[in-house]
Amino acid sequence: MAELPRGTVTFLFTDIEGSTRLLHELGPARYVDALDAHRRIVRAAIAAHGGVEVDTQGDAFFVAFASAEGAAAASREAMDALADGPIRVRAGLHTGVPTLTAEGYVGLEVHRGARVAALAHGGQIVVSPTAAALLESQPLRDLGQHRLKDFAGPTRVYQLDGGEFPPLRTPGSVELPSPPTRFLGREQELFDAVSLVYERDPRVLTVLGPGGTGKTRFALELARLLADEADGGTVFVPLAPLRDPELVLGAIADRLGATAPDAAAIAARVGERRTHVVCDNLEHLLPHAARPIAELAAAAPKLRLIATSREALRIQGEAELDLPPLVEDEAVALFCERAQAVRPDVAPTRTVVELCDRLDRLPLALELAAARTKLLTPELLLDRLRDRLDLLKGTRDADERHATLRATIAWSYDLLDEDEQRLFARLSVFRGGCTLETAEVICDADLDTLASLLDKSLLRRRTGRLGEERYWMLETIREFASEVLEDSSEAEEVRRRHAERMLEIVRSAHLRSEDVGEGEQQMDWVLAELDDVRGALERALGADIALAVELFTRLEALLVTTAPPERLRWAHALLAHEASLPPELRARLLRTGGAILILSGEPEPGEERCEQALALFRELGDDYNAVELQARWVVYSASRRDPDEVRRLVSEVRLLDASVRHPHVEPQMLATLADLAARQNDLEEARALYRQSIDAAVATGFLNWELWQLTALFDLELAGGTTEAAGAAGRRALLVARQLQDRQLTLRTLTGLAVVAARQSDLDAAGRLWGLVLGELPRAAFQRPEVLYELAAPIADLTDDCFLAASKSGGRRPSRRRSSSLSASSSRLRSCRRERARSG
């Protein structure tokens, strides 16, 4: 870098006019190209006239010249060269005697030069009085006196060269609160908000979200980002203290200095100067405050209101921006930064990730939890989250509404009418959300009240796995609602209805072996409601054992496949009551419980239960269930028997099934013979039998069995070195495992496919698959992880750079759905913040 001039120095500051808008119009790729061309032109002009580049941030230049003439010539040359392009640059010249340190120039002269440049429009060069005095031979136009931001008194400024421009961009004041901590994240939402403003130019932009989402902080950051456009100023109007909607216009008028608390006086005060007003916390003043705000928006076209509320105003000219919880990486970064203020060793561990998820990634909850790390480690915080509503408290100077999570949610709850409060409490019975139909059946929900809770951000909407529309609550909100329900007289009735509805759904899914002839198995129906089915079963364990057994046994196909972590605990708890049950229900419990014991590593008691169930089915004359259970028992025990006995047992079961024709028997017998052939190393016979078993399972809709036999065939092909066939079986198994949400077999299959990819010399794919498995393993509660490592032995020790790099990228979970433009737009938004920080 060339030596910086000393003594009297003329500064040139340049900046692109409307760069955020230009980014939106050109798109990221064209904007980057235009920005690069602009930089080349400006730097060429600087170099040609003896300038020294002091600093460059984003699209702004800070340049020093030993002479004012050189600065004027460079700025004029750059302007001429840029005239035909999409970028218009504003420039400012100021001469002074700054202090030069090892870090560069410091002092008021630097800030004064930046403020002079900020007055200009694109294509315009504005000159300070001191620079103008040294440019008497140049064509200068007196622009009169103008205020420089942060400087007392007006300053006379001049325009270099001709050209007609609008009145100077005399800055409006920015009177916004300065939070004590820095703003983190929300790049995507800021980009969406800026795009919405530029595309639709709304009179009112309402930032929506439940309590604790960070609406106020977001609105303040957005207002700062847009402040350059507000030559009439930017102000903040806190509305939380108000109780009378009639006072809203008065509060806005007072902050803007209007002569009267009405729309006409505010409009007269704003005039033709773009003015921004942040109206914070409107929800408790709605709906009555909506009309006066609508009248104000209509009367003052140059006024832009940025409102924060848990409910939209629903007026003309309003645009809504729903602020969701933070994405994972932003939540973790926010928690860690705040926590490190009181506990410097806090780092972004898996515990912290889980803690953030359990707190719904709500900024307020994360801030309150971070403050608690002074006393509790993240691990201890995670253990204590059952009491999250009271555990997480703010600082002494916190807003009363945000003192605890309970206070935040109570603020919203208190604004509901009686019908809304009742439905809000009832909906807490759902762990995983609900459809409209289910809400109507269980909670007597009506459309208007449901829509109102949705509007007030206490309820959210999403698409379920079946494409259905579902309504759900953030867990922090549901916990509060559940307490309200518990304190009411209708808790028992609502929970009874909930359990009966879940049983109805499970019955219609036909997941028991005896349901085969009643209709097609509908595993997806239950998986869509799995959280609530589990919740209903948990409650029934303590209140209605017969209902719990009915749910448990009707879930058999799911329990033996997707392996909910509670299944073994449920089995033991219910089997303890088996003697008190009627014979048919007892037989079904023994069968399902026995199967789960066997699959969970307790084969002896499991087989004993299955034998008891078989005896009961025979006593009841239930040949249909008896023969299917006998087929299972052969499958369970075949590995311990000699080949001839296995074949005899298979023939015996087939003979018994000849008169019953249970659709699940033959697929199991074919698989038993396939396993036997594999044990005897007759691989061709094993392949053929596995494929027959798979085909039979597909033909009868026996989805569990199809998955298990595809996995067995996959293992056989892997062990036999038939890579192509292994890949085909593995890919098909993966599809079914994902359909059934079987995380154990999904990870096992992904591991095998990683080995297949490595054998095919595709180390990038192998690394990504193995990295994905390692990344998901801690969250999958895998019962025997050593099985995965044994399967991955051919790749686990690979040191190839491609494999290692891919495995690292595969292990990183995507934390945000970013469009291709987001990276560039986020960079631009960060640049805007740096520019504001540099300019004061």
XYZ file of C-alpha atoms in Angstrom, residues 93-738:
646
model
C -14.921 15.653 -1.217
C -13.660 17.205 2.006
C -10.327 18.777 2.884
C -8.868 18.908 6.370
C -5.884 18.108 8.559
C -6.603 14.698 10.053
C -4.532 12.820 12.613
C -2.465 10.059 11.045
C -1.719 7.009 13.224
C -0.266 3.572 12.551
C -3.842 2.377 11.987
C -4.706 5.160 9.514
C -6.594 8.463 9.729
C -8.654 9.364 12.802
C -10.565 12.432 13.882
C -13.626 14.492 13.045
C -12.369 15.345 9.538
C -12.815 11.709 8.481
C -16.390 11.628 9.787
C -17.172 15.014 8.225
C -16.036 13.768 4.803
C -18.241 10.663 5.098
C -21.242 12.810 6.060
C -20.718 15.123 3.052
C -20.717 12.118 0.698
C -23.908 10.790 2.318
C -25.783 13.909 1.122
C -25.220 13.175 -2.569
C -27.370 11.384 -5.136
C -26.037 8.886 -7.662
C -23.862 10.659 -10.249
C -23.423 13.712 -8.007
C -20.184 14.990 -6.421
C -20.780 17.080 -3.282
C -17.944 19.258 -1.973
C -17.372 20.682 1.515
C -16.485 24.381 2.019
C -12.822 23.629 2.759
C -12.445 21.540 -0.397
C -14.352 24.131 -2.438
C -11.879 26.831 -1.338
C -9.096 24.848 -3.042
C -11.158 24.244 -6.194
C -11.958 27.847 -7.186
C -11.006 27.149 -10.795
C -13.511 24.255 -10.983
C -17.222 24.617 -11.879
C -18.901 24.653 -8.480
C -22.566 25.172 -7.717
C -23.681 26.478 -4.323
C -26.260 24.051 -2.879
C -26.930 26.061 0.264
C -26.640 25.031 3.876
C -27.474 21.527 5.048
C -27.238 19.532 8.244
C -24.558 16.868 8.494
C -25.546 13.917 10.614
C -24.002 14.089 14.111
C -22.591 17.605 13.522
C -24.036 20.716 15.145
C -25.222 23.564 12.934
C -25.681 23.679 9.153
C -22.817 23.455 6.651
C -22.711 25.098 3.210
C -21.948 22.567 0.495
C -21.313 22.693 -3.255
C -21.774 20.498 -6.313
C -18.818 19.824 -8.600
C -19.750 20.142 -12.313
C -23.224 20.562 -13.796
C -26.217 18.288 -13.787
C -29.659 18.474 -12.247
C -30.355 16.432 -9.149
C -33.151 16.267 -6.570
C -32.666 18.132 -3.282
C -29.778 16.775 -1.269
C -30.306 13.692 0.837
C -30.231 15.600 4.103
C -30.402 12.777 6.616
C -33.405 12.188 8.772
C -32.681 11.492 12.406
C -32.632 7.852 13.506
C -34.132 7.690 16.965
C -34.199 4.010 17.779
C -33.298 2.225 21.028
C -29.776 0.820 21.175
C -29.984 -2.728 22.598
C -27.069 -3.719 24.857
C -26.243 -6.830 22.818
C -25.597 -7.218 19.120
C -28.177 -8.520 16.665
C -27.482 -12.069 15.451
C -28.888 -14.117 12.582
C -32.104 -13.542 10.671
C -30.255 -12.915 7.378
C -32.923 -14.739 5.369
C -35.765 -12.898 7.080
C -34.049 -9.514 6.618
C -33.595 -10.262 2.936
C -37.259 -11.263 2.669
C -38.338 -8.073 4.447
C -36.198 -5.784 2.288
C -37.433 -7.560 -0.850
C -41.023 -7.184 0.299
C -40.525 -3.446 0.913
C -38.948 -2.877 -2.518
C -41.441 -5.039 -4.406
C -44.688 -3.916 -2.767
C -43.827 -0.665 -0.960
C -46.409 -1.362 1.778
C -47.758 1.470 3.926
C -47.706 -0.907 6.904
C -45.330 -3.848 7.344
C -46.418 -6.013 10.287
C -43.811 -8.350 11.776
C -45.741 -11.281 13.255
C -44.802 -14.042 15.649
C -45.474 -15.517 19.086
C -44.006 -13.977 22.218
C -40.255 -14.335 22.465
C -39.637 -14.629 18.714
C -37.556 -11.449 18.637
C -40.007 -9.274 16.720
C -38.856 -6.027 18.340
C -35.157 -6.651 17.729
C -35.891 -7.647 14.150
C -37.999 -4.545 13.495
C -35.261 -2.311 14.929
C -32.631 -3.921 12.703
C -34.865 -3.635 9.662
C -35.580 0.029 10.430
C -31.852 0.745 10.740
C -31.230 -1.031 7.458
C -33.846 1.099 5.710
C -32.988 4.336 7.528
C -31.028 5.770 4.591
C -34.300 6.001 2.663
C -36.070 7.874 5.473
C -35.041 11.484 4.959
C -37.886 12.468 7.282
C -36.446 10.377 10.095
C -36.943 7.043 11.795
C -38.586 6.825 15.220
C -39.632 4.138 17.695
C -43.024 4.170 19.415
C -43.415 1.628 22.267
C -47.091 0.739 22.593
C -46.953 -1.933 25.324
C -47.670 0.597 28.125
C -50.844 1.861 26.408
C -54.239 0.438 27.302
C -56.472 2.700 25.213
C -56.373 2.271 21.390
C -57.391 5.920 21.053
C -53.929 6.902 22.305
C -51.988 5.240 19.462
C -52.070 8.191 17.059
C -51.215 10.491 19.932
C -48.094 8.452 20.725
C -47.012 8.541 17.051
C -47.755 12.279 16.787
C -45.735 12.979 19.924
C -42.663 11.117 18.599
C -42.870 12.887 15.209
C -43.558 16.331 16.653
C -46.981 16.721 15.017
C -49.223 19.539 16.229
C -52.210 17.325 17.033
C -52.854 13.618 17.792
C -54.676 12.872 14.554
C -53.955 11.511 11.079
C -54.183 14.921 9.350
C -51.637 16.567 11.677
C -49.227 13.639 11.382
C -49.568 13.662 7.586
C -48.850 17.395 7.514
C -45.762 16.870 9.646
C -44.467 14.071 7.404
C -45.236 15.910 4.165
C -43.233 14.616 1.207
C -40.347 13.276 3.284
C -40.180 9.510 3.609
C -40.574 8.755 7.324
C -40.388 5.437 9.144
C -42.170 4.684 12.415
C -41.642 1.449 14.349
C -44.847 0.728 16.309
C -43.879 -1.925 18.832
C -46.388 -4.316 20.458
C -49.756 -3.592 18.907
C -51.560 -6.831 19.669
C -53.269 -5.791 22.914
C -54.752 -2.707 21.212
C -56.370 -4.663 18.388
C -58.818 -4.675 16.748
C -59.742 -1.122 17.774
C -56.356 0.377 16.896
C -56.537 -0.940 13.323
C -58.923 1.726 12.004
C -56.947 4.827 13.134
C -53.734 3.289 11.810
C -55.443 2.584 8.480
C -56.617 6.193 8.351
C -53.090 7.401 9.093
C -51.583 5.186 6.375
C -54.090 6.547 3.858
C -53.518 10.184 4.876
C -49.700 10.048 4.824
C -48.401 8.208 1.716
C -44.763 8.964 2.629
C -45.153 7.372 6.077
C -44.093 3.742 6.430
C -45.157 1.961 9.594
C -43.193 -1.080 10.755
C -45.410 -2.743 13.361
C -44.701 -5.691 15.644
C -47.648 -7.746 16.800
C -48.756 -11.263 17.537
C -51.745 -10.606 15.290
C -52.082 -8.861 11.925
C -53.962 -5.553 11.686
C -55.896 -6.771 8.620
C -56.116 -3.366 6.953
C -55.563 -2.192 3.379
C -51.951 -1.452 2.513
C -50.636 -3.948 5.075
C -48.000 -6.580 4.296
C -47.367 -9.370 6.798
C -44.007 -10.950 7.613
C -44.310 -14.036 9.800
C -41.148 -14.357 11.889
C -40.424 -18.051 12.556
C -38.153 -19.417 15.284
C -34.441 -19.197 14.505
C -32.823 -21.881 12.385
C -30.422 -24.183 14.176
C -27.096 -22.491 13.468
C -28.463 -19.056 14.372
C -30.028 -20.358 17.595
C -26.793 -22.038 18.672
C -24.734 -18.938 17.836
C -27.113 -16.695 19.803
C -27.132 -18.976 22.841
C -23.358 -19.400 22.882
C -22.579 -15.698 22.509
C -24.972 -14.687 25.287
C -23.854 -17.550 27.540
C -20.160 -16.768 27.080
C -20.762 -13.417 28.781
C -21.267 -15.306 32.063
C -19.593 -18.669 31.311
C -16.751 -18.304 28.772
C -16.328 -22.066 28.249
C -19.753 -22.575 26.638
C -19.286 -24.034 23.146
C -21.633 -25.229 20.373
C -21.893 -28.893 21.468
C -24.604 -31.416 20.641
C -26.054 -30.726 24.084
C -26.392 -27.058 23.183
C -28.054 -27.988 19.882
C -30.586 -30.165 21.732
C -31.118 -27.450 24.340
C -31.876 -24.904 21.621
C -34.294 -27.312 19.933
C -36.088 -27.975 23.220
C -36.490 -24.220 23.652
C -38.139 -24.037 20.202
C -35.175 -21.859 19.072
C -37.044 -18.798 20.391
C -34.649 -15.880 20.885
C -36.136 -14.861 24.252
C -35.977 -18.425 25.602
C -32.375 -18.733 24.408
C -31.397 -15.417 26.022
C -33.011 -16.388 29.326
C -31.393 -19.840 29.229
C -27.992 -18.309 28.444
C -28.267 -16.110 31.523
C -28.873 -19.237 33.605
C -25.545 -20.764 32.540
C -23.867 -18.634 35.199
C -25.241 -21.217 37.646
C -26.082 -24.250 35.484
C -24.112 -25.881 32.682
C -25.983 -26.515 29.423
C -26.215 -30.192 30.445
C -27.898 -29.317 33.744
C -30.163 -26.826 32.004
C -31.282 -29.551 29.615
C -32.079 -31.850 32.551
C -34.236 -29.172 34.203
C -36.263 -28.061 31.201
C -39.447 -29.600 32.578
C -39.824 -26.336 34.498
C -38.796 -24.106 31.634
C -41.600 -21.581 32.128
C -40.301 -20.584 35.564
C -36.676 -21.674 35.311
C -35.841 -19.122 32.638
C -35.891 -15.623 34.089
C -34.575 -12.360 32.741
C -32.399 -9.653 34.227
C -33.775 -7.104 36.693
C -34.092 -4.473 33.985
C -36.030 -6.789 31.631
C -39.406 -5.700 30.324
C -42.073 -7.072 32.673
C -43.651 -8.976 29.761
C -40.336 -10.746 29.135
C -39.298 -11.365 32.750
C -39.995 -15.098 32.357
C -41.261 -17.307 29.583
C -44.446 -17.679 31.613
C -44.985 -13.918 31.646
C -44.400 -13.706 27.896
C -47.021 -16.334 27.084
C -49.417 -15.121 29.779
C -49.394 -11.694 28.103
C -50.842 -13.292 24.961
C -53.216 -15.589 26.864
C -54.742 -12.710 28.821
C -55.670 -10.981 25.558
C -57.865 -13.923 24.449
C -61.602 -14.016 24.914
C -63.241 -16.867 26.837
C -63.844 -19.111 23.799
C -60.274 -18.619 22.584
C -58.854 -19.395 26.038
C -60.910 -22.587 26.250
C -59.833 -23.864 22.814
C -56.217 -22.818 23.459
C -56.146 -25.025 26.580
C -57.852 -27.967 24.876
C -55.464 -27.957 21.930
C -52.557 -28.545 24.323
C -53.622 -32.204 24.442
C -51.916 -32.675 21.055
C -48.188 -33.399 21.159
C -47.685 -33.398 17.417
C -50.403 -31.072 16.248
C -53.727 -31.992 14.711
C -55.882 -31.768 11.631
C -58.968 -29.591 11.540
C -61.182 -32.676 11.727
C -59.395 -33.989 14.833
C -59.543 -30.585 16.513
C -63.291 -30.507 15.870
C -63.831 -34.040 17.228
C -61.724 -33.739 20.374
C -61.820 -30.020 21.202
C -65.151 -28.910 19.716
C -63.115 -26.395 17.702
C -64.935 -24.011 15.413
C -63.299 -22.391 12.396
C -63.482 -18.809 13.640
C -61.869 -19.502 17.017
C -59.198 -21.709 15.475
C -58.431 -19.010 12.898
C -58.232 -16.413 15.650
C -55.602 -18.423 17.581
C -53.714 -18.795 14.315
C -53.901 -15.050 13.690
C -52.635 -14.352 17.212
C -49.522 -16.516 16.666
C -50.471 -18.950 19.450
C -51.110 -21.626 16.862
C -49.058 -22.364 13.776
C -49.820 -24.210 10.548
C -47.780 -26.690 8.509
C -48.194 -29.487 5.998
C -48.139 -33.013 7.415
C -46.521 -36.139 5.973
C -49.749 -37.025 4.133
C -50.068 -33.568 2.594
C -52.753 -32.609 5.108
C -52.875 -29.220 6.848
C -51.950 -29.494 10.530
C -52.176 -27.034 13.418
C -49.571 -27.095 16.175
C -48.062 -25.130 19.054
C -44.489 -24.347 19.935
C -43.608 -26.541 22.893
C -43.093 -23.603 25.252
C -46.592 -22.357 24.428
C -48.116 -25.850 24.646
C -46.628 -26.307 28.109
C -48.407 -23.167 29.314
C -51.666 -24.230 27.645
C -51.370 -27.683 29.224
C -51.150 -26.102 32.671
C -54.303 -24.124 31.927
C -56.078 -27.326 30.839
C -54.899 -29.158 33.955
C -56.363 -26.436 36.156
C -59.716 -26.651 34.381
C -62.609 -29.007 35.071
C -62.499 -30.561 31.598
C -58.942 -31.986 31.489
C -60.050 -35.587 32.055
C -62.788 -35.394 29.415
C -60.501 -33.855 26.761
C -57.826 -36.491 27.368
C -60.400 -39.291 27.194
C -61.623 -37.974 23.838
C -58.030 -37.697 22.657
C -57.254 -41.326 23.550
C -60.435 -42.583 21.879
C -59.636 -40.634 18.719
C -56.116 -42.064 18.605
C -57.506 -45.565 19.056
C -59.928 -44.917 16.192
C -57.028 -43.868 13.947
C -54.952 -46.894 14.942
C -57.873 -49.259 14.344
C -58.409 -47.875 10.849
C -54.712 -48.445 10.010
C -55.023 -52.281 10.246
C -51.599 -52.894 11.820
C -52.397 -56.215 13.586
C -51.783 -59.513 11.846
C -55.484 -60.428 12.143
C -56.454 -57.157 10.416
C -55.026 -58.312 7.077
C -58.368 -59.080 5.503
C -60.076 -55.917 6.780
C -58.313 -53.445 4.510
C -54.952 -52.244 3.308
C -52.368 -51.538 5.999
C -52.082 -47.759 6.490
C -48.860 -47.251 8.431
C -48.675 -43.629 7.258
C -51.911 -42.787 9.064
C -50.364 -43.768 12.376
C -46.961 -42.274 11.633
C -48.692 -38.949 10.938
C -50.137 -39.055 14.472
C -47.305 -40.967 16.154
C -46.498 -38.380 18.836
C -50.136 -38.256 19.888
C -50.604 -42.013 19.749
C -47.616 -42.340 22.059
C -49.030 -39.647 24.328
C -52.402 -41.381 24.501
C -50.757 -44.701 25.361
C -48.641 -43.071 28.082
C -51.711 -41.521 29.715
C -53.701 -44.762 29.433
C -50.946 -46.645 31.285
C -51.883 -44.754 34.426
C -55.607 -44.455 33.878
C -57.060 -47.266 31.735
C -55.005 -50.454 31.282
C -57.522 -52.042 28.904
C -57.341 -48.998 26.611
C -53.539 -49.010 26.847
C -53.433 -52.715 25.870
C -55.844 -52.090 22.990
C -53.617 -49.295 21.649
C -50.431 -51.274 22.246
C -51.549 -54.433 20.471
C -53.091 -52.570 17.539
C -49.739 -50.848 17.030
C -47.926 -54.153 16.623
C -46.653 -53.670 13.069
C -45.312 -50.247 13.993
C -43.776 -51.307 17.317
C -41.748 -54.101 15.761
C -40.502 -51.823 12.953
C -39.999 -48.186 13.863
C -38.936 -49.056 17.414
C -40.240 -46.146 19.514
C -37.815 -45.967 22.444
C -40.613 -46.627 24.932
C -41.730 -49.919 23.414
C -39.837 -52.211 25.843
C -40.973 -50.165 28.860
C -44.550 -50.329 27.604
C -44.271 -54.094 27.099
C -43.026 -54.718 30.654
C -45.597 -52.339 32.185
C -48.534 -53.947 30.383
C -47.396 -57.547 30.724
C -47.456 -56.992 34.479
C -51.257 -56.682 34.163
C -51.846 -59.531 31.699
C -53.507 -61.871 34.227
C -56.340 -59.389 34.793
C -57.317 -59.143 31.128
C -60.027 -61.069 29.262
C -58.578 -64.056 27.308
C -58.669 -62.576 23.789
C -57.026 -59.279 24.830
C -54.557 -61.184 26.994
C -53.548 -63.406 24.064
C -52.930 -60.390 21.840
C -50.889 -58.672 24.575
C -48.751 -61.789 25.117
C -48.133 -62.054 21.375
C -47.169 -58.380 20.879
C -45.262 -58.112 24.151
C -43.399 -61.340 23.466
C -42.339 -60.152 20.006
C -40.999 -56.899 21.464
C -39.072 -58.714 24.190
C -37.436 -60.915 21.567
C -36.560 -57.988 19.285
C -35.233 -55.989 22.267
C -32.710 -58.626 23.336
C -34.807 -60.660 25.801
C -35.428 -63.843 23.753
C -36.203 -66.352 26.503
C -39.001 -64.438 28.267
C -40.190 -63.278 24.864
C -40.557 -66.787 23.487
C -42.235 -67.890 26.700
C -44.851 -65.156 26.248
C -45.386 -66.150 22.624
C -45.921 -69.798 23.639
C -48.496 -68.672 26.217
C -50.244 -66.588 23.557
C -50.252 -69.540 21.147
C -51.866 -71.763 23.766
C -54.519 -69.125 24.459
C -55.345 -68.671 20.760
C -55.782 -72.448 20.436
C -58.042 -72.547 23.525
C -60.116 -69.759 21.989
C -60.364 -71.695 18.712
C -58.644 -68.825 16.914
C -56.778 -70.818 14.242
C -56.121 -67.694 12.166
C -53.973 -66.043 14.832
C -52.588 -69.350 16.101
C -51.037 -70.378 12.793
C -49.546 -66.910 12.203
C -48.019 -66.906 15.685
C -46.668 -70.417 15.174
C -45.041 -69.178 11.956
C -43.404 -66.366 13.948
C -42.202 -68.791 16.568
C -40.504 -70.841 13.824
C -38.804 -67.674 12.541
C -37.631 -66.718 16.039
C -36.209 -70.133 16.865
C -34.897 -71.360 13.474
C -31.320 -70.183 14.013
C -31.005 -72.512 17.040
C -32.349 -75.617 15.289
C -30.759 -78.081 12.898
C -31.705 -77.835 9.187
C -33.934 -80.911 9.092
C -35.969 -79.738 12.085
C -36.383 -76.288 10.498
C -37.704 -77.837 7.285
C -40.069 -80.074 9.290
C -41.428 -77.076 11.233
C -41.918 -75.093 8.026
C -43.862 -77.987 6.464
C -45.956 -78.315 9.620
C -46.874 -74.609 9.581
C -47.689 -74.726 5.865
C -49.952 -77.709 6.451
C -51.798 -75.890 9.248
C -52.101 -72.794 7.082
C -53.623 -74.726 4.184
C -57.104 -74.296 5.640
C -56.520 -70.820 7.155
C -54.608 -69.072 4.368
C -53.102 -66.331 6.519
C -51.365 -63.908 4.087
C -48.383 -63.394 6.388
C -47.471 -67.024 6.899
C -45.919 -67.885 3.534
C -43.612 -64.809 3.381
C -42.261 -65.833 6.790
C -41.747 -69.453 5.826
C -39.930 -68.478 2.612
C -37.645 -66.193 4.612
C -36.963 -68.997 7.141
C -35.835 -71.274 4.331
C -33.776 -68.436 2.816
C -31.961 -67.941 6.141
C -31.330 -71.670 6.295
C -29.884 -71.700 2.756
C -27.622 -68.783 3.643
C -26.407 -70.626 6.760
C -25.534 -73.591 4.567
C -23.728 -71.265 2.125
C -26.152 -72.011 -0.718
C -26.210 -68.371 -1.830
C -28.132 -68.855 -5.073
C -30.929 -70.664 -3.254
C -30.924 -68.008 -0.506
C -31.189 -65.187 -3.076
C -34.093 -66.860 -4.823
C -35.979 -67.511 -1.573
C -35.411 -63.982 -0.230
C -36.791 -62.571 -3.475
C -39.827 -64.868 -3.276
C -40.417 -63.783 0.318
C -40.141 -60.112 -0.696
C -42.580 -60.591 -3.574
C -45.041 -62.389 -1.280
C -44.784 -59.582 1.287
C -45.400 -56.964 -1.398
C -48.410 -58.878 -2.714
C -50.033 -58.935 0.738
C -49.030 -55.422 1.848
C -46.733 -56.880 4.546
C -44.504 -53.798 4.563
C -42.460 -54.708 7.639
C -41.543 -58.042 6.223
C -40.650 -56.548 2.857
C -38.159 -54.251 4.610
C -36.603 -56.995 6.719
C -36.104 -59.335 3.774
C -34.719 -56.567 1.570
C -32.223 -55.888 4.364
C -31.358 -59.583 4.600
C -30.857 -59.754 0.821
C -28.726 -56.597 0.969
C -26.517 -58.173 3.651
C -26.223 -61.358 1.602
C -25.140 -59.487 -1.536
C -22.687 -57.342 0.423
C -21.092 -60.389 2.031
C -20.980 -62.198 -1.292
C -19.260 -59.265 -3.043
C -21.985 -58.816 -5.664
C -21.752 -55.045 -5.554
C -24.301 -54.093 -8.207
C -26.974 -56.400 -6.783
C -26.181 -55.148 -3.264
C -26.649 -51.546 -4.375
C -30.020 -52.331 -5.962
C -31.292 -54.147 -2.846
C -29.909 -51.447 -0.554
C -31.541 -48.576 -2.422
C -34.889 -50.350 -2.389
C -34.530 -51.141 1.333
C -33.699 -47.502 2.031
C -36.924 -46.331 0.376
C -39.046 -48.676 2.485
C -37.132 -47.884 5.696
C -37.762 -44.190 5.182
